[in-house]
Coordinates of C-alpha atoms (C1' of nucleotides) in Angstrom, one line a residue:
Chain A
X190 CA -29.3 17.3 -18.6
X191 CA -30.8 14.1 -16.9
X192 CA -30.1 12.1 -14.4
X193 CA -29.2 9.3 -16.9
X194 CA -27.0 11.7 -18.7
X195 CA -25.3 12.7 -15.7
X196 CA -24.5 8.9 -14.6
X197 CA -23.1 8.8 -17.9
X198 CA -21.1 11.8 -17.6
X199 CA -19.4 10.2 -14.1
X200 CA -19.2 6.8 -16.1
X201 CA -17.3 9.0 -18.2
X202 CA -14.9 10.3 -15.9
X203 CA -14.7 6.8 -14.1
X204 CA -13.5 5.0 -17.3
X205 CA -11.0 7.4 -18.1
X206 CA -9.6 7.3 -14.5
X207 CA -9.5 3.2 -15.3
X208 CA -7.3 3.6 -18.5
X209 CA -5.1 5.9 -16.6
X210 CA -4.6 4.1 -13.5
X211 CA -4.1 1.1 -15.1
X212 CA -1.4 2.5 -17.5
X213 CA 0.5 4.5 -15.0
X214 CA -0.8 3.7 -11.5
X215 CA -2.3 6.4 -9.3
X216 CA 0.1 8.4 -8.4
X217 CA 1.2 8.6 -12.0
X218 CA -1.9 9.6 -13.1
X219 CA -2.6 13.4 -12.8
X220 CA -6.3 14.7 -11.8
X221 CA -5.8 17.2 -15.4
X222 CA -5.4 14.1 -17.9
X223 CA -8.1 12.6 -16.6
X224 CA -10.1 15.6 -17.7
X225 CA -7.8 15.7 -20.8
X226 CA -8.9 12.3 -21.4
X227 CA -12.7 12.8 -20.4
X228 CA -12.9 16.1 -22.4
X229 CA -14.0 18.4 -19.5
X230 CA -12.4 20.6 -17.5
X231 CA -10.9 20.2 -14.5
X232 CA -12.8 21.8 -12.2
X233 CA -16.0 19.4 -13.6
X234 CA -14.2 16.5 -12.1
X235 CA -14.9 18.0 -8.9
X236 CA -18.2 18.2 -9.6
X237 CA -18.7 14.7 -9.6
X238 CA -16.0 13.5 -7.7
X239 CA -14.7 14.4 -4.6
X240 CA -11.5 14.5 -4.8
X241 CA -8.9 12.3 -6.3
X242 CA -9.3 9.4 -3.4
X243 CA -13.1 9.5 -4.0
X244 CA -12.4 8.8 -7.7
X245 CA -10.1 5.9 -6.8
X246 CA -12.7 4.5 -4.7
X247 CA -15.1 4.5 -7.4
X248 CA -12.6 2.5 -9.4
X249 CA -11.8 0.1 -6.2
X250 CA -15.7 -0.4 -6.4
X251 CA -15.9 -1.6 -9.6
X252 CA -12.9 -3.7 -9.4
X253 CA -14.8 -5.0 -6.0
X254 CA -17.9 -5.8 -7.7
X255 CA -16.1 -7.6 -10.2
X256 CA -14.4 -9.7 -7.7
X257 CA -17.8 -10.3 -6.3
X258 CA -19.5 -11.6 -9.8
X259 CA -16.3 -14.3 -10.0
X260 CA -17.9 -14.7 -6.1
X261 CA -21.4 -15.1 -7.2
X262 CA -21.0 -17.1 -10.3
X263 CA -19.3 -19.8 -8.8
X264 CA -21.6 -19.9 -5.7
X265 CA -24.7 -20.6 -8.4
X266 CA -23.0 -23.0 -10.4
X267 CA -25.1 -25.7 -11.0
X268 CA -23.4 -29.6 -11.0
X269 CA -20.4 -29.1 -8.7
X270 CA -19.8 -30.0 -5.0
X271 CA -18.1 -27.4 -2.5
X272 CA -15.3 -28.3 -3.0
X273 CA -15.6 -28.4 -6.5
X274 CA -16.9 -24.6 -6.1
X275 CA -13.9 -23.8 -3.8
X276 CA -11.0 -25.2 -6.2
X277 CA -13.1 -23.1 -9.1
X278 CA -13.0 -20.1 -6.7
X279 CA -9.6 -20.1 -6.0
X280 CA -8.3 -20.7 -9.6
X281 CA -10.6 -17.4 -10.8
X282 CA -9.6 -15.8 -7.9
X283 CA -5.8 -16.3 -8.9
X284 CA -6.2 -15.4 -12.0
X285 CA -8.1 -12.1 -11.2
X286 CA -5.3 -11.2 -9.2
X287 CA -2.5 -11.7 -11.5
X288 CA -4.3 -10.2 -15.0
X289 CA -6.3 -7.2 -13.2
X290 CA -3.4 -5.9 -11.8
X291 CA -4.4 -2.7 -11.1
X292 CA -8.0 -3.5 -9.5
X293 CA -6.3 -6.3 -7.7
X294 CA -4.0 -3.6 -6.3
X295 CA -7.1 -1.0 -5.4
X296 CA -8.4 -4.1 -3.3
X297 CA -5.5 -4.5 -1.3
X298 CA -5.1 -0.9 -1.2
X299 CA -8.8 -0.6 0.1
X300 CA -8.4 -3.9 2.6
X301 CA -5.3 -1.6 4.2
X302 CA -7.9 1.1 4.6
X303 CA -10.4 -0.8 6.4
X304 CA -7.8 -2.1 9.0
X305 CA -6.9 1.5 9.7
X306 CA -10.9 1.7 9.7
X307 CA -11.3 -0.7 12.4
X308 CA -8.7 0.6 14.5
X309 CA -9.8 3.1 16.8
X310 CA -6.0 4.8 16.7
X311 CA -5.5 4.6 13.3
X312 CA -9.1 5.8 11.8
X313 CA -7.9 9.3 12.9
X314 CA -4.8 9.5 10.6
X315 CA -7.7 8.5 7.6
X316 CA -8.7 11.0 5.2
X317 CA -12.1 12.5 6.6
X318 CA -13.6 12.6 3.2
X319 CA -12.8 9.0 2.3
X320 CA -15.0 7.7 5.4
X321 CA -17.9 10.0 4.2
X322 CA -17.6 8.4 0.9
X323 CA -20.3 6.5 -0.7
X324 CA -17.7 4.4 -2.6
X325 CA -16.5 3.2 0.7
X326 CA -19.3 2.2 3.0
X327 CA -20.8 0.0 -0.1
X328 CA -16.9 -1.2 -0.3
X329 CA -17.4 -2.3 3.5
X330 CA -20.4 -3.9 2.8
X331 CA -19.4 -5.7 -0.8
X332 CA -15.9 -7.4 1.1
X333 CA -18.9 -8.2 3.9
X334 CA -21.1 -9.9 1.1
X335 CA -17.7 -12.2 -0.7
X336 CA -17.1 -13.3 2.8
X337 CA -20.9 -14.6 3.4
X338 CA -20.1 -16.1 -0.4
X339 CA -17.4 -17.7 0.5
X340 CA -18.4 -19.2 4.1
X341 CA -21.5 -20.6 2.3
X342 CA -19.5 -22.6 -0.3
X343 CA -17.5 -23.9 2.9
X344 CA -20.9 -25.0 4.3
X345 CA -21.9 -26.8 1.2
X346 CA -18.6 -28.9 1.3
X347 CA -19.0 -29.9 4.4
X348 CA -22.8 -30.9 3.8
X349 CA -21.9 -32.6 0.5
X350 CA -18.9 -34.4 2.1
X351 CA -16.3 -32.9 -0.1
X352 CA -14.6 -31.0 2.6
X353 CA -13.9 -32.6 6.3
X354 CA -16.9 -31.9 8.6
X355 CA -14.6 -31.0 11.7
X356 CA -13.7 -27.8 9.8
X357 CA -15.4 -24.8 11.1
X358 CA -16.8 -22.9 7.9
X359 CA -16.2 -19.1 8.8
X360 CA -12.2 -19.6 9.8
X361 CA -11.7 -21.7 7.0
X362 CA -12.8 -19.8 4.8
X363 CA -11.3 -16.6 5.4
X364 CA -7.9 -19.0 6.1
X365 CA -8.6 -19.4 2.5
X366 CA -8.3 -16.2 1.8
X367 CA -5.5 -15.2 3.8
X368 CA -3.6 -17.5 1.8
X369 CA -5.0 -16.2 -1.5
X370 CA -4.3 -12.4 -0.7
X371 CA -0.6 -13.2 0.9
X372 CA 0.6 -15.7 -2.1
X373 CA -0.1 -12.1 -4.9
X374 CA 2.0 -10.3 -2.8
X375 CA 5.0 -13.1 -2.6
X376 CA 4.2 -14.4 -5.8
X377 CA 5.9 -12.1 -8.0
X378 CA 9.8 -11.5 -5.8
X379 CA 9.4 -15.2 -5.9
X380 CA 8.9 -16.6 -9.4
X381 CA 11.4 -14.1 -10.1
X382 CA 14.6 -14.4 -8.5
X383 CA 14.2 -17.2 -6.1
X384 CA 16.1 -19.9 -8.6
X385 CA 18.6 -20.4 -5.7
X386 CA 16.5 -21.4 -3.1
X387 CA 14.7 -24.0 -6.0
X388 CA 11.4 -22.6 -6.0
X389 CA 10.6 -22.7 -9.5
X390 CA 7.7 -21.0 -11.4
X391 CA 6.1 -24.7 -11.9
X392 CA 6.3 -25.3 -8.5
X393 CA 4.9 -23.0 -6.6
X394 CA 1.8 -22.3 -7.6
X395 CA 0.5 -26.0 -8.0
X396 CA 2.4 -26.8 -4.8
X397 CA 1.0 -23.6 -3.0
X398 CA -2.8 -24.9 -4.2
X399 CA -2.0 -28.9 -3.2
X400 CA -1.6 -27.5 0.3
X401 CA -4.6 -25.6 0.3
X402 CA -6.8 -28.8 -0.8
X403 CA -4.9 -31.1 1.9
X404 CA -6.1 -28.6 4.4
X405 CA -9.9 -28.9 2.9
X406 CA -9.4 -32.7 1.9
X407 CA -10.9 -35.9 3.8
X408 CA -7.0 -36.4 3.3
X409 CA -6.6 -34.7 6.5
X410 CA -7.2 -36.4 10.0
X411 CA -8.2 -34.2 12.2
X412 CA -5.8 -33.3 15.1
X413 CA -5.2 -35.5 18.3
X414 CA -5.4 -32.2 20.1
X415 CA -8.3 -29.9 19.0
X416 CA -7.3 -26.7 19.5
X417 CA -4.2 -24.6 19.8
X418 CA -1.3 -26.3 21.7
X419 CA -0.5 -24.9 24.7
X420 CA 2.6 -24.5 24.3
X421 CA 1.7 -21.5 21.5
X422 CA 0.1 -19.0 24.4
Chain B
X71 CA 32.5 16.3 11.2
X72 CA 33.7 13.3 11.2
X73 CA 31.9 9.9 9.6
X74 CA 30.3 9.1 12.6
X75 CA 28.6 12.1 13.3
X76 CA 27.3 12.2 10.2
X77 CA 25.7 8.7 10.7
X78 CA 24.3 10.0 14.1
X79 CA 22.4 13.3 12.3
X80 CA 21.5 10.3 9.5
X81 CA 20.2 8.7 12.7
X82 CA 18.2 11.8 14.0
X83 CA 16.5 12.4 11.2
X84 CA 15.5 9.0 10.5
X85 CA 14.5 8.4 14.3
X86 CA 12.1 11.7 14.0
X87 CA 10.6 10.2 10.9
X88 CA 9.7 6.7 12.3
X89 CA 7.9 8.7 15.4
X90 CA 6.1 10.9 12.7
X91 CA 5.2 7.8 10.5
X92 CA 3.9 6.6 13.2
X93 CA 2.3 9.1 14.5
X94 CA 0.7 10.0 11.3
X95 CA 1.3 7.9 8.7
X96 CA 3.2 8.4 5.7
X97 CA 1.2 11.0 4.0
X98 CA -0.1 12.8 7.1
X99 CA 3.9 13.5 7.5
X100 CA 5.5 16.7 6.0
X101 CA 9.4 16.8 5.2
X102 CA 8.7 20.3 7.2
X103 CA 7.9 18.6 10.5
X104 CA 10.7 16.2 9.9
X105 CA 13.4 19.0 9.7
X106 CA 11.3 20.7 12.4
X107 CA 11.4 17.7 14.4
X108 CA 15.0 17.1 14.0
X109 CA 16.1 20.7 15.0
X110 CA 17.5 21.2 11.3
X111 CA 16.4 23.3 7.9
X112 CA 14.6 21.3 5.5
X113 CA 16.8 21.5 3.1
X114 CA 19.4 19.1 5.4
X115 CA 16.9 16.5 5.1
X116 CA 17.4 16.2 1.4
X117 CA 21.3 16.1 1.8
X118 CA 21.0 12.6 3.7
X119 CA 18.0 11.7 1.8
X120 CA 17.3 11.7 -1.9
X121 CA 13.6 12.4 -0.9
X122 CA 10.8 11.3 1.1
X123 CA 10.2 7.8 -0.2
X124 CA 14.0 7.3 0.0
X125 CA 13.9 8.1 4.1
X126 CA 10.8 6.1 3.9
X127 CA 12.9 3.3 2.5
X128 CA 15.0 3.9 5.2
X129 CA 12.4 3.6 8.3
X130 CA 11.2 0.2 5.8
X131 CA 14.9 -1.0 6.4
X132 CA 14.3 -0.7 9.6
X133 CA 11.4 -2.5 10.2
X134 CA 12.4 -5.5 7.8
X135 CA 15.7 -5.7 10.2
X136 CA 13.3 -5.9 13.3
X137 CA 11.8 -8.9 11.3
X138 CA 14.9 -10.8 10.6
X139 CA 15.9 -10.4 13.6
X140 CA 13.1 -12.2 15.2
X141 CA 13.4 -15.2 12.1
X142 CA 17.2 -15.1 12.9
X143 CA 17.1 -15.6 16.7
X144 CA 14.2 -18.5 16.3
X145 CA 16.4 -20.2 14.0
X146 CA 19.3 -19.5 16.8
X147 CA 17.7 -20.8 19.7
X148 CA 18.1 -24.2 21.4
X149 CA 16.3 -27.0 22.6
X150 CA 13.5 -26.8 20.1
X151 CA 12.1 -29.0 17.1
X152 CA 11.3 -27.5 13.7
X153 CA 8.2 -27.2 14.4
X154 CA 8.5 -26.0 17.7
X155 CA 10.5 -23.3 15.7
X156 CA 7.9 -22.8 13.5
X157 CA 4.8 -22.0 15.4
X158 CA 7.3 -19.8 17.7
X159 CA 8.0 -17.9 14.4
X160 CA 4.5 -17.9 13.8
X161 CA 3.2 -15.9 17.2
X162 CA 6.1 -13.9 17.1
X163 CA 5.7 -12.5 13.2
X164 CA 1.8 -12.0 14.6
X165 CA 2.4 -10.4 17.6
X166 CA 4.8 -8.0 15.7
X167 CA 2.5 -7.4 12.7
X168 CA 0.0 -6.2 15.5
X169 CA 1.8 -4.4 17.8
X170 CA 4.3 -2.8 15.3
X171 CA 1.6 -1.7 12.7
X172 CA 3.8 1.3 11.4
X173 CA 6.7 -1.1 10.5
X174 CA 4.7 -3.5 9.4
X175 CA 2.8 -1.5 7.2
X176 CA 6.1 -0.1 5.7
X177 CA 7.2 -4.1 4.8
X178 CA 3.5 -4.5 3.3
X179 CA 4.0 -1.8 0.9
X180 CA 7.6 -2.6 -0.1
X181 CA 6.1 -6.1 -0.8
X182 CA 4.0 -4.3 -3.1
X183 CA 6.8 -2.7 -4.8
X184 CA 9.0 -5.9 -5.0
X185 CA 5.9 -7.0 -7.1
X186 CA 5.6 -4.3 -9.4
X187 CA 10.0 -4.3 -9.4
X188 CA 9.3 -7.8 -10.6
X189 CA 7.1 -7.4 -13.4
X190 CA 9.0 -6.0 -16.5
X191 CA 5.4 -3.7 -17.4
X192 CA 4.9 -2.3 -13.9
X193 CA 8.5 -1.3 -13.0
X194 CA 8.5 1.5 -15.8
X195 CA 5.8 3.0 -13.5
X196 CA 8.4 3.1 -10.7
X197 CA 10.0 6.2 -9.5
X198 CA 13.7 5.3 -10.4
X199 CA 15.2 7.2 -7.6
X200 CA 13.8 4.2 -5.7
X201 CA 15.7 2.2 -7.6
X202 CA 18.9 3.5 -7.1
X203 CA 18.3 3.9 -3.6
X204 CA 20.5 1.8 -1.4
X205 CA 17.7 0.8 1.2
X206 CA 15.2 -0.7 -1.7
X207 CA 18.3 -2.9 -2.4
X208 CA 19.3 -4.0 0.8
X209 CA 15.6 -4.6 1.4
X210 CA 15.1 -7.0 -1.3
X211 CA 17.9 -8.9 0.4
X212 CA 16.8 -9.3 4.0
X213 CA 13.5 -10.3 2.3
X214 CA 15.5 -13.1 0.7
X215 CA 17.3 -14.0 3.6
X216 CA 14.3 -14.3 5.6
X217 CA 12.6 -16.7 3.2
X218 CA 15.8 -18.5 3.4
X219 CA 15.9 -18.9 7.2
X220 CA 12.6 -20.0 7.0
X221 CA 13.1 -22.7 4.6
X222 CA 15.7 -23.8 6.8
X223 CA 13.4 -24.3 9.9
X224 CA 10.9 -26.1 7.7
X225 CA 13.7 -28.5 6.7
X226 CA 15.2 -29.2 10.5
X227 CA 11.6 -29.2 11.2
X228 CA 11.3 -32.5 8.5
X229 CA 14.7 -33.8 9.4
X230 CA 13.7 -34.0 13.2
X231 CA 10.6 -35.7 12.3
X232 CA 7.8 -33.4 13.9
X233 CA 7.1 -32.1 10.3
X234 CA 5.6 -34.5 8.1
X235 CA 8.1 -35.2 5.4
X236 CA 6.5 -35.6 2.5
X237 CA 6.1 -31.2 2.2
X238 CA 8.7 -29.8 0.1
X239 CA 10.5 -27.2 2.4
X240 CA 10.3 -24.1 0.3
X241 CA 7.0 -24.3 -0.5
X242 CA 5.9 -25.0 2.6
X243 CA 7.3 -21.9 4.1
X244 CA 6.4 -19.6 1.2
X245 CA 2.8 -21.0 2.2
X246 CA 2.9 -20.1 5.4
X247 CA 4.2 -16.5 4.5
X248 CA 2.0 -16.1 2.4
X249 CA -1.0 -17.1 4.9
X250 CA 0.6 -14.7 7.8
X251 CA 0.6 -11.9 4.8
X252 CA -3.0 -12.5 4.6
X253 CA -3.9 -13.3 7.6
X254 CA -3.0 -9.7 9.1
X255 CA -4.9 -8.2 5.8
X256 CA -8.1 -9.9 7.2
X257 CA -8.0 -9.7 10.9
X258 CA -8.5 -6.3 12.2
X259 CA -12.0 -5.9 9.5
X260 CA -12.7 -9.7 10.5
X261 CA -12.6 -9.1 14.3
X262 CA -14.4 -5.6 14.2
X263 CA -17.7 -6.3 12.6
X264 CA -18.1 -10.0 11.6
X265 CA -20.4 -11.0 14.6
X266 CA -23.4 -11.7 12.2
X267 CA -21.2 -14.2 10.7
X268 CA -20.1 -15.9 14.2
X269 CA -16.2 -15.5 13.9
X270 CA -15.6 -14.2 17.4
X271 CA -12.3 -12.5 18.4
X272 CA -11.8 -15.8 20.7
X273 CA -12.3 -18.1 18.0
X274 CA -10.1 -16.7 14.5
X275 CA -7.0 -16.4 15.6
X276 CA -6.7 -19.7 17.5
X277 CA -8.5 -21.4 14.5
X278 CA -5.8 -20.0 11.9
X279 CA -3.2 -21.0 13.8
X280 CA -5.0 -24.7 14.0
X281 CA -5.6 -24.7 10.4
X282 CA -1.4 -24.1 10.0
X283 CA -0.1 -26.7 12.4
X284 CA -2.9 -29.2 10.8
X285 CA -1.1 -28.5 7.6
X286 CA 2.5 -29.1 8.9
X287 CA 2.0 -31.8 11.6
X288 CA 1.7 -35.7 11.4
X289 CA -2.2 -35.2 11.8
X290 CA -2.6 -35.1 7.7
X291 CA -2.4 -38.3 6.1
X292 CA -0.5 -37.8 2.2
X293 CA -3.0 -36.6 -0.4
X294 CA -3.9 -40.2 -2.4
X295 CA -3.2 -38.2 -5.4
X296 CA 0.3 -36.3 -5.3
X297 CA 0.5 -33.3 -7.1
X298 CA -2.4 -31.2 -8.7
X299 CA -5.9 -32.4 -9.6
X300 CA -5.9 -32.3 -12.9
X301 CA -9.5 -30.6 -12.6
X302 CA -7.7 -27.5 -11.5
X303 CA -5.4 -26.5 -15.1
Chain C
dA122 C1' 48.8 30.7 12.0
dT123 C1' 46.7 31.3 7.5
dA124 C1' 44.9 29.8 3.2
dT125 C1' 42.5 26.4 1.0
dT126 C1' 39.2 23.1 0.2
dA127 C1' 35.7 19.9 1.1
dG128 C1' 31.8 19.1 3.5
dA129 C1' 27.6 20.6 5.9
dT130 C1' 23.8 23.8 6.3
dT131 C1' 20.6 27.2 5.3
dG132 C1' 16.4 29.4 3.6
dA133 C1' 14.5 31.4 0.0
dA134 C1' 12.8 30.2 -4.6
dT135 C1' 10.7 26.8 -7.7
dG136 C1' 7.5 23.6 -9.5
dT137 C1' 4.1 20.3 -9.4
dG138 C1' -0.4 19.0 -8.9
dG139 C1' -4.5 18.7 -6.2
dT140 C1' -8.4 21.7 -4.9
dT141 C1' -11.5 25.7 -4.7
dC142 C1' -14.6 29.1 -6.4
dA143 C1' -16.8 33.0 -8.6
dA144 C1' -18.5 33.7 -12.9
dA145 C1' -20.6 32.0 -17.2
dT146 C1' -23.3 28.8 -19.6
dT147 C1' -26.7 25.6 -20.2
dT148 C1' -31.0 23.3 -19.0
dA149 C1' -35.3 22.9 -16.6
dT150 C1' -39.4 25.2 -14.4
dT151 C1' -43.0 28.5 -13.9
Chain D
dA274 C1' -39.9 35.2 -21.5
dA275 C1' -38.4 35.2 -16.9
dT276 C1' -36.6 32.8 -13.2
dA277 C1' -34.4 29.3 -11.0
dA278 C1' -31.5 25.3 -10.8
dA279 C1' -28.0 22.6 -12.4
dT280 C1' -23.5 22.3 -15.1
dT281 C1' -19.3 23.8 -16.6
dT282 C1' -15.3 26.5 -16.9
dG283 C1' -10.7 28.3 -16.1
dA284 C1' -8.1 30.9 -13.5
dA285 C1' -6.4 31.4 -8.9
dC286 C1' -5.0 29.1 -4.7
dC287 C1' -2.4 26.5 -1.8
dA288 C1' 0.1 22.8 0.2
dC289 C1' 4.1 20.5 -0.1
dA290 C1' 8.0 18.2 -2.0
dT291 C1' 12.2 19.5 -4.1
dT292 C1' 16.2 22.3 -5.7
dC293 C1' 20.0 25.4 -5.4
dA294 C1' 23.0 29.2 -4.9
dA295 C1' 25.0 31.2 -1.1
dT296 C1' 27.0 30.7 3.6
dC297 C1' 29.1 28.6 7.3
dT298 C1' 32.1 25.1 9.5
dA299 C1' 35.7 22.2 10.2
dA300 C1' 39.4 19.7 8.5
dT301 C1' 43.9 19.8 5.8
dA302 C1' 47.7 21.8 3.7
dT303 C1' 51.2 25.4 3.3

DNA sequence: ATATTAGATTGAATGTGGTTCAAATTTATT
DNA sequence: AATAAATTTGAACCACATTCAATCTAATAT
């Protein structure tokens, strides 16, 4: 057997693990179907995956690298202004989010990991063989490269005029994305059952982005105080 | 026994778990140090708890009260403007998402259930004994309730004139929610190894908190264009 | 007081499912 | 053809969550 035989063997594995997680999440998916559904045994799993984490970090790095790609594409798109680039970012980013559910999910699953990763305390409770994984140093390094993406598509607006030249590229953009990763997780309780309190499913979403372009906008004067106000710390 | 000591052996158990949880995290927790902890057989456990997410339920009730309480006593307190209310909410939710990262953790992943509970596909992949389970319904109500009380400061906040009025209060405070959410998601992985790309511990947390009174305060001028570009759908 | 009953508690047994490993098989190398 | 290396298997293992019949305790009724 090759070595292109035996990447295709792990591709193998890899894609059934993506039809089961998908259908019934990974908890609900049991290390035997995915060798059921691969055709091996058990045991050969093991062989090319660690363990069942490792496996899920394989699937969080495709679903990463996607992410990246909707990153990349829009950063060499040819005939739009930062801002332009931004708006298109945030829309594919949105709609990432909401029809890959499941590698939307391994993301956020994977950003909770590097926050216990990057707290001395907490890396202790984390899984030995997860921080060994290969999956998850080039996971580090991938949520590294969307971030220089993203801070560069900041830059261009301000160079092109698009965005307001007082903003400071880096903290806007991951302000950005703050907002982008907190509105998936309140998006759903709230287009559901919020009715009462009148947000309706029209609303938010275009009223969520409006607010994101006033704070990108030349609409926006800049503060009389730069800075935080004193009275916050 | 009488009711109330059957709510204090609820309570011991429970208390043990949160200092396990938080000693080592959900998974790194066995019911057997629980019952261990709490000077009882294991089997005791599973009379006042339907099972280990169900008590894990419990310790998220817990922390989501912690939360409302904070929203509820910001909302209570005199002498303050709505904004003034707002960037006091602000800290305060930071401060706890950072210095209660066990609690806040717990609310994180509930979030993540309300989302899948919401989503007619993805609930079938939910264990229904969290479904029944009294906590998971409470929970979905102080989540309400705290969206609620926030809305409310947003709308003094507008009334009082020290929140420009032309945001629509719900919105508004969903967006800020939503860029806390996120904002805690980034932050520990932002601050650890982002020197390369100049976001300095100093400089992001201040700058977020900029970028959200810029948004709220008289500083931003109305959009010329209400409503969504059309570029954007 | 004693019997009755409901509630509380135990601990051993069960079951699920991830993980390991020695042995077998296949493939590559000499 | 012999040897070595890489793959593959499947049964055994083990850690835990969960269940349950039996036991104990305390309240209530007789």
């Amino acid at each position: 057997m090759g070595a292109q035989e035996r990447v295709q063997k792990e591709k193998l594995i890899l894609d059934t693990a993506i039809k089961l997680f998908t259908e019934k999440g990974f908890h609900g998916t049991k290390m035997d179907e995915v060798a059921k559904g691969a055709n091996i045994s058990k045991g050969l799993t093991y062989f090319y995956y660690k363990n069942k984490e490792d496996l899920y970090m394989a699937v969080t790095k495709k679903a990463f690298d996607h992410l990246k790609d909707i990153f990349r594409d829009i950063y060499r798109s040819k005939n739009k202004n930062g801002m332009e680039m931004l708006v298109d970012l945030i829309s594919k980013y949105m709609d990432f989010s909401q029809e890959q559910r499941m590698y939307y999910e391994a993301i956020l699953n994977f950003m909770g990991l590097m926050n216990q990763y990057n707290d001395k305390e907490l890396r202790s409770q984390m899984d030995p063989l997860i921080l060994e994984s290969v999956h998850f140093n080039k996971l580090l390094d991938i949520h590294h490269d969307c971030g220089k993406i993203g801070i560069q598509i900041v830059s261009l607006g301000i160079k092109d005029g698009s965005i307001r030249p007082e903003l400071q590229p880096e903290i806007t953009f991951y302000t950005l994305w703050s907002m982008l990763i907190g509105y998936e997780r309140l998006n759903g309780p709230i287009n559901y059952e919020m009715k009462e309190i009148k947000i309706h499913v029209e609303n938010w979403k275009p009223g969520f982005i409006k607010m994101m372009q006033d704070l990108l906008r030349g609409t926006i004067r800049p503060s009389r105080s730069p800075g935080v106000q004193g009275s916050l710390f």
